[in-house]
Amino acid sequence: MTTRIAVLTGGGDCPGLNGAIKWVVKTALDPLLAEHRSTKFEVIGVREGWKGLASVNPDDEDSKKYFLEPLDEEKVRTWDRYGGTNLGTSRTNPFNPKNDRSDVVIENIRKLGIDVVVAIGGEDTLGVAYKLYRRGIKTIGIPKTIDGDLVGTDYSLGYDSALNVITEEIDRLRTTAGSHNRIFVVETMGRHAGWLALQGGESSGAYIILIPEEPFELARVFDLLQVRKGREVQYSIVVVSEGACLKGEGEFCKDERLDDFGHRNLGGIAAFLSDQIQRNTGFESRFVILSHLQRGGVPSARDRLMARWFGIAAVDMIVSEDFGRMVSYSHGEITSVPMKEIINRIKTVDVDKYYDKERYNGKRTIL
Ligand code: F6P
């Protein structure tokens, strides 16, 4: 008997995805492990996430060639060293009520003889995996999001690499900020969760950190900057999350568009804030939007390791028929949680625990 595993990546790309794919493949096809299993495995990669399963025509060889890639150990040998996703990704939601393609996805899965789908993604991608599971498809989730907002796990792929990018870029900005006595406002990603801004700001020693969970006052930002300028160094780094907002006001959006999962395209707050600082304090100010640089480059050591463990765990779960669950990292151990528990929720920063509302920075008591 052969079990056909399909693996796909959905949502925003990031470092760690290729490693997770590699370790699903290597663990599933491992010859030593195979001796102890009652089933053999075959692994195919699905291109472009759920879009691939919604768009592939199982009766057309060219379409199958485009959307499906048989994977073996040799093919994925070096994948864990590279960022992005070699399978491609999309933000396609087959359950979008405006264009519901869930029946097509289910029919395609059946026609293609796919026994299990391993979906690597954040809450959106795994939400689809869970809905398919409810419709009788065997699915398993692997957590991925640079936003760090997935519940049910203490770690999601991509987060550590993104944090490293933020830290490295801020290190670079410091020399130019210091040379010119300027304020630099750095905008991070993260949507409605402030983890990247908070921990990126903390690890790089930013002076002010603004997060979505605690709307801020401009006047307080100006005061804090004045205090620092008058005190020691002549420059400051302000980290602002793309989802942060002024007290009583909404978030900054680049346009009116909504994606397939109903998300707005956030961004623009750094430009606004930098301008306000310059106008109201007289300090020269510049801004940098780190944008997709945070999702680029090679995976950090942590992302490589977690990708490996998550990929292996996903196959363990297939062997033990633990479907409808997401691999999870909890209290230092690899485990799993029902996907039901992780959908339609996000993990945001607990302000009372981690954020100093007066200092607009990470808290200075920790125990
Ligand atoms: O969810 C990951 C993320 O990088 C968010 O932090 C950001 O708001 C969004 O994706 C950007 O999406 P896109 O890649 O579609 O521009």
Short mmCIF file of C-alpha atoms in Angstrom, two decimals, residues 25-146:
data_model
loop_
_atom_site.label_atom_id
_atom_site.label_comp_id
_atom_site.label_asym_id
_atom_site.label_seq_id
_atom_site.Cartn_x
_atom_site.Cartn_y
_atom_site.Cartn_z
CA VAL A 25 9.93 14.39 2.03
CA LYS A 26 13.01 12.94 3.72
CA THR A 27 11.07 11.54 6.65
CA ALA A 28 8.32 10.08 4.48
CA LEU A 29 10.77 8.42 2.10
CA ASP A 30 13.43 7.43 4.62
CA PRO A 31 14.45 3.84 3.83
CA LEU A 32 15.28 2.90 7.43
CA LEU A 33 11.97 4.19 8.76
CA ALA A 34 10.15 2.51 5.88
CA GLU A 35 11.18 -0.91 7.19
CA HIS A 36 9.09 -0.32 10.30
CA ARG A 37 6.00 1.06 8.60
CA SER A 38 2.98 -0.75 7.26
CA THR A 39 2.59 1.77 4.43
CA LYS A 40 4.98 3.25 1.88
CA PHE A 41 4.84 6.95 1.10
CA GLU A 42 4.97 9.03 -2.00
CA VAL A 43 5.23 12.84 -1.82
CA ILE A 44 4.11 15.40 -4.34
CA GLY A 45 4.54 19.14 -4.04
CA VAL A 46 1.57 21.29 -5.01
CA ARG A 47 2.51 24.59 -6.59
CA GLU A 48 1.06 27.91 -5.44
CA GLY A 49 -0.73 26.70 -2.32
CA TRP A 50 -4.50 26.19 -2.38
CA LYS A 51 -4.58 27.85 -5.78
CA GLY A 52 -2.76 24.81 -7.14
CA LEU A 53 -5.37 22.38 -5.85
CA ALA A 54 -8.21 24.64 -7.02
CA SER A 55 -6.75 25.18 -10.49
CA VAL A 56 -5.13 21.88 -11.46
CA ASN A 57 -7.00 19.85 -14.05
CA PRO A 58 -6.49 16.18 -13.10
CA ASP A 59 -7.38 15.10 -16.64
CA ASP A 60 -4.80 17.31 -18.30
CA GLU A 61 -1.16 16.22 -18.26
CA ASP A 62 0.23 19.72 -18.87
CA SER A 63 -1.83 21.15 -16.04
CA LYS A 64 -0.66 18.38 -13.70
CA LYS A 65 2.91 18.97 -14.78
CA TYR A 66 2.59 22.65 -13.93
CA PHE A 67 0.83 22.35 -10.59
CA LEU A 68 2.26 19.08 -9.23
CA GLU A 69 5.88 18.21 -8.64
CA PRO A 70 6.87 14.72 -7.52
CA LEU A 71 9.44 15.15 -4.75
CA ASP A 72 12.23 12.81 -3.75
CA GLU A 73 15.19 13.00 -1.43
CA GLU A 74 17.62 14.03 -4.13
CA LYS A 75 15.39 16.86 -5.36
CA VAL A 76 14.97 18.43 -1.93
CA ARG A 77 18.52 17.75 -0.71
CA THR A 78 19.62 21.38 -0.53
CA TRP A 79 16.24 23.09 -0.08
CA ASP A 80 16.63 23.86 3.63
CA ARG A 81 19.42 26.33 2.88
CA TYR A 82 17.19 28.62 0.87
CA GLY A 83 14.49 31.14 1.73
CA GLY A 84 11.14 31.58 0.00
CA THR A 85 9.25 28.53 -1.14
CA ASN A 86 10.33 26.42 -4.08
CA LEU A 87 6.71 25.33 -4.49
CA GLY A 88 5.41 28.89 -4.83
CA THR A 89 2.55 30.25 -2.77
CA SER A 90 -0.71 32.17 -3.05
CA ARG A 91 -3.31 33.77 -0.85
CA THR A 92 -6.12 31.84 -2.53
CA ASN A 93 -9.02 30.95 -0.27
CA PRO A 94 -11.08 28.13 -1.81
CA PHE A 95 -13.79 28.84 0.80
CA ASN A 96 -14.15 32.52 -0.13
CA PRO A 97 -17.95 32.90 -0.19
CA LYS A 98 -17.66 35.21 -3.21
CA ASN A 99 -16.01 32.44 -5.22
CA ASP A 100 -16.32 29.13 -3.40
CA ARG A 101 -14.07 26.54 -5.01
CA SER A 102 -13.98 24.08 -2.13
CA ASP A 103 -15.90 21.39 -4.05
CA VAL A 104 -13.36 21.60 -6.87
CA VAL A 105 -10.47 21.28 -4.43
CA ILE A 106 -12.04 18.23 -2.80
CA GLU A 107 -12.78 16.61 -6.14
CA ASN A 108 -9.25 17.28 -7.37
CA ILE A 109 -7.74 15.79 -4.22
CA ARG A 110 -9.80 12.64 -4.76
CA LYS A 111 -9.14 12.40 -8.50
CA LEU A 112 -5.40 12.86 -7.97
CA GLY A 113 -5.36 10.03 -5.43
CA ILE A 114 -4.02 12.32 -2.70
CA ASP A 115 -4.43 10.64 0.70
CA VAL A 116 -3.10 13.38 2.96
CA VAL A 117 -2.46 17.11 2.51
CA VAL A 118 0.28 18.74 4.57
CA ALA A 119 -0.37 22.49 4.54
CA ILE A 120 2.39 24.83 5.68
CA GLY A 121 1.04 28.24 6.52
CA GLY A 122 -0.51 30.67 8.93
CA GLU A 123 -4.04 31.00 10.23
CA ASP A 124 -5.54 31.54 6.77
CA THR A 125 -3.89 28.54 5.12
CA LEU A 126 -4.50 26.29 8.10
CA GLY A 127 -8.10 27.52 8.34
CA VAL A 128 -8.63 26.05 4.87
CA ALA A 129 -6.89 22.83 5.95
CA TYR A 130 -9.25 22.59 8.89
CA LYS A 131 -12.36 23.18 6.78
CA LEU A 132 -11.22 20.50 4.34
CA TYR A 133 -10.66 18.14 7.24
CA ARG A 134 -14.24 18.75 8.30
CA ARG A 135 -15.25 17.75 4.79
CA GLY A 136 -13.45 14.40 5.03
CA ILE A 137 -9.96 15.27 3.72
CA LYS A 138 -7.02 14.14 5.84
CA THR A 139 -4.99 17.26 6.54
CA ILE A 140 -2.08 18.23 8.76
CA GLY A 141 -0.80 21.74 9.42
CA ILE A 142 2.70 23.11 9.92
CA PRO A 143 2.80 26.61 11.49
CA LYS A 144 4.38 29.42 9.53
CA THR A 145 4.10 33.18 9.92
CA ILE A 146 6.61 35.94 10.43
#
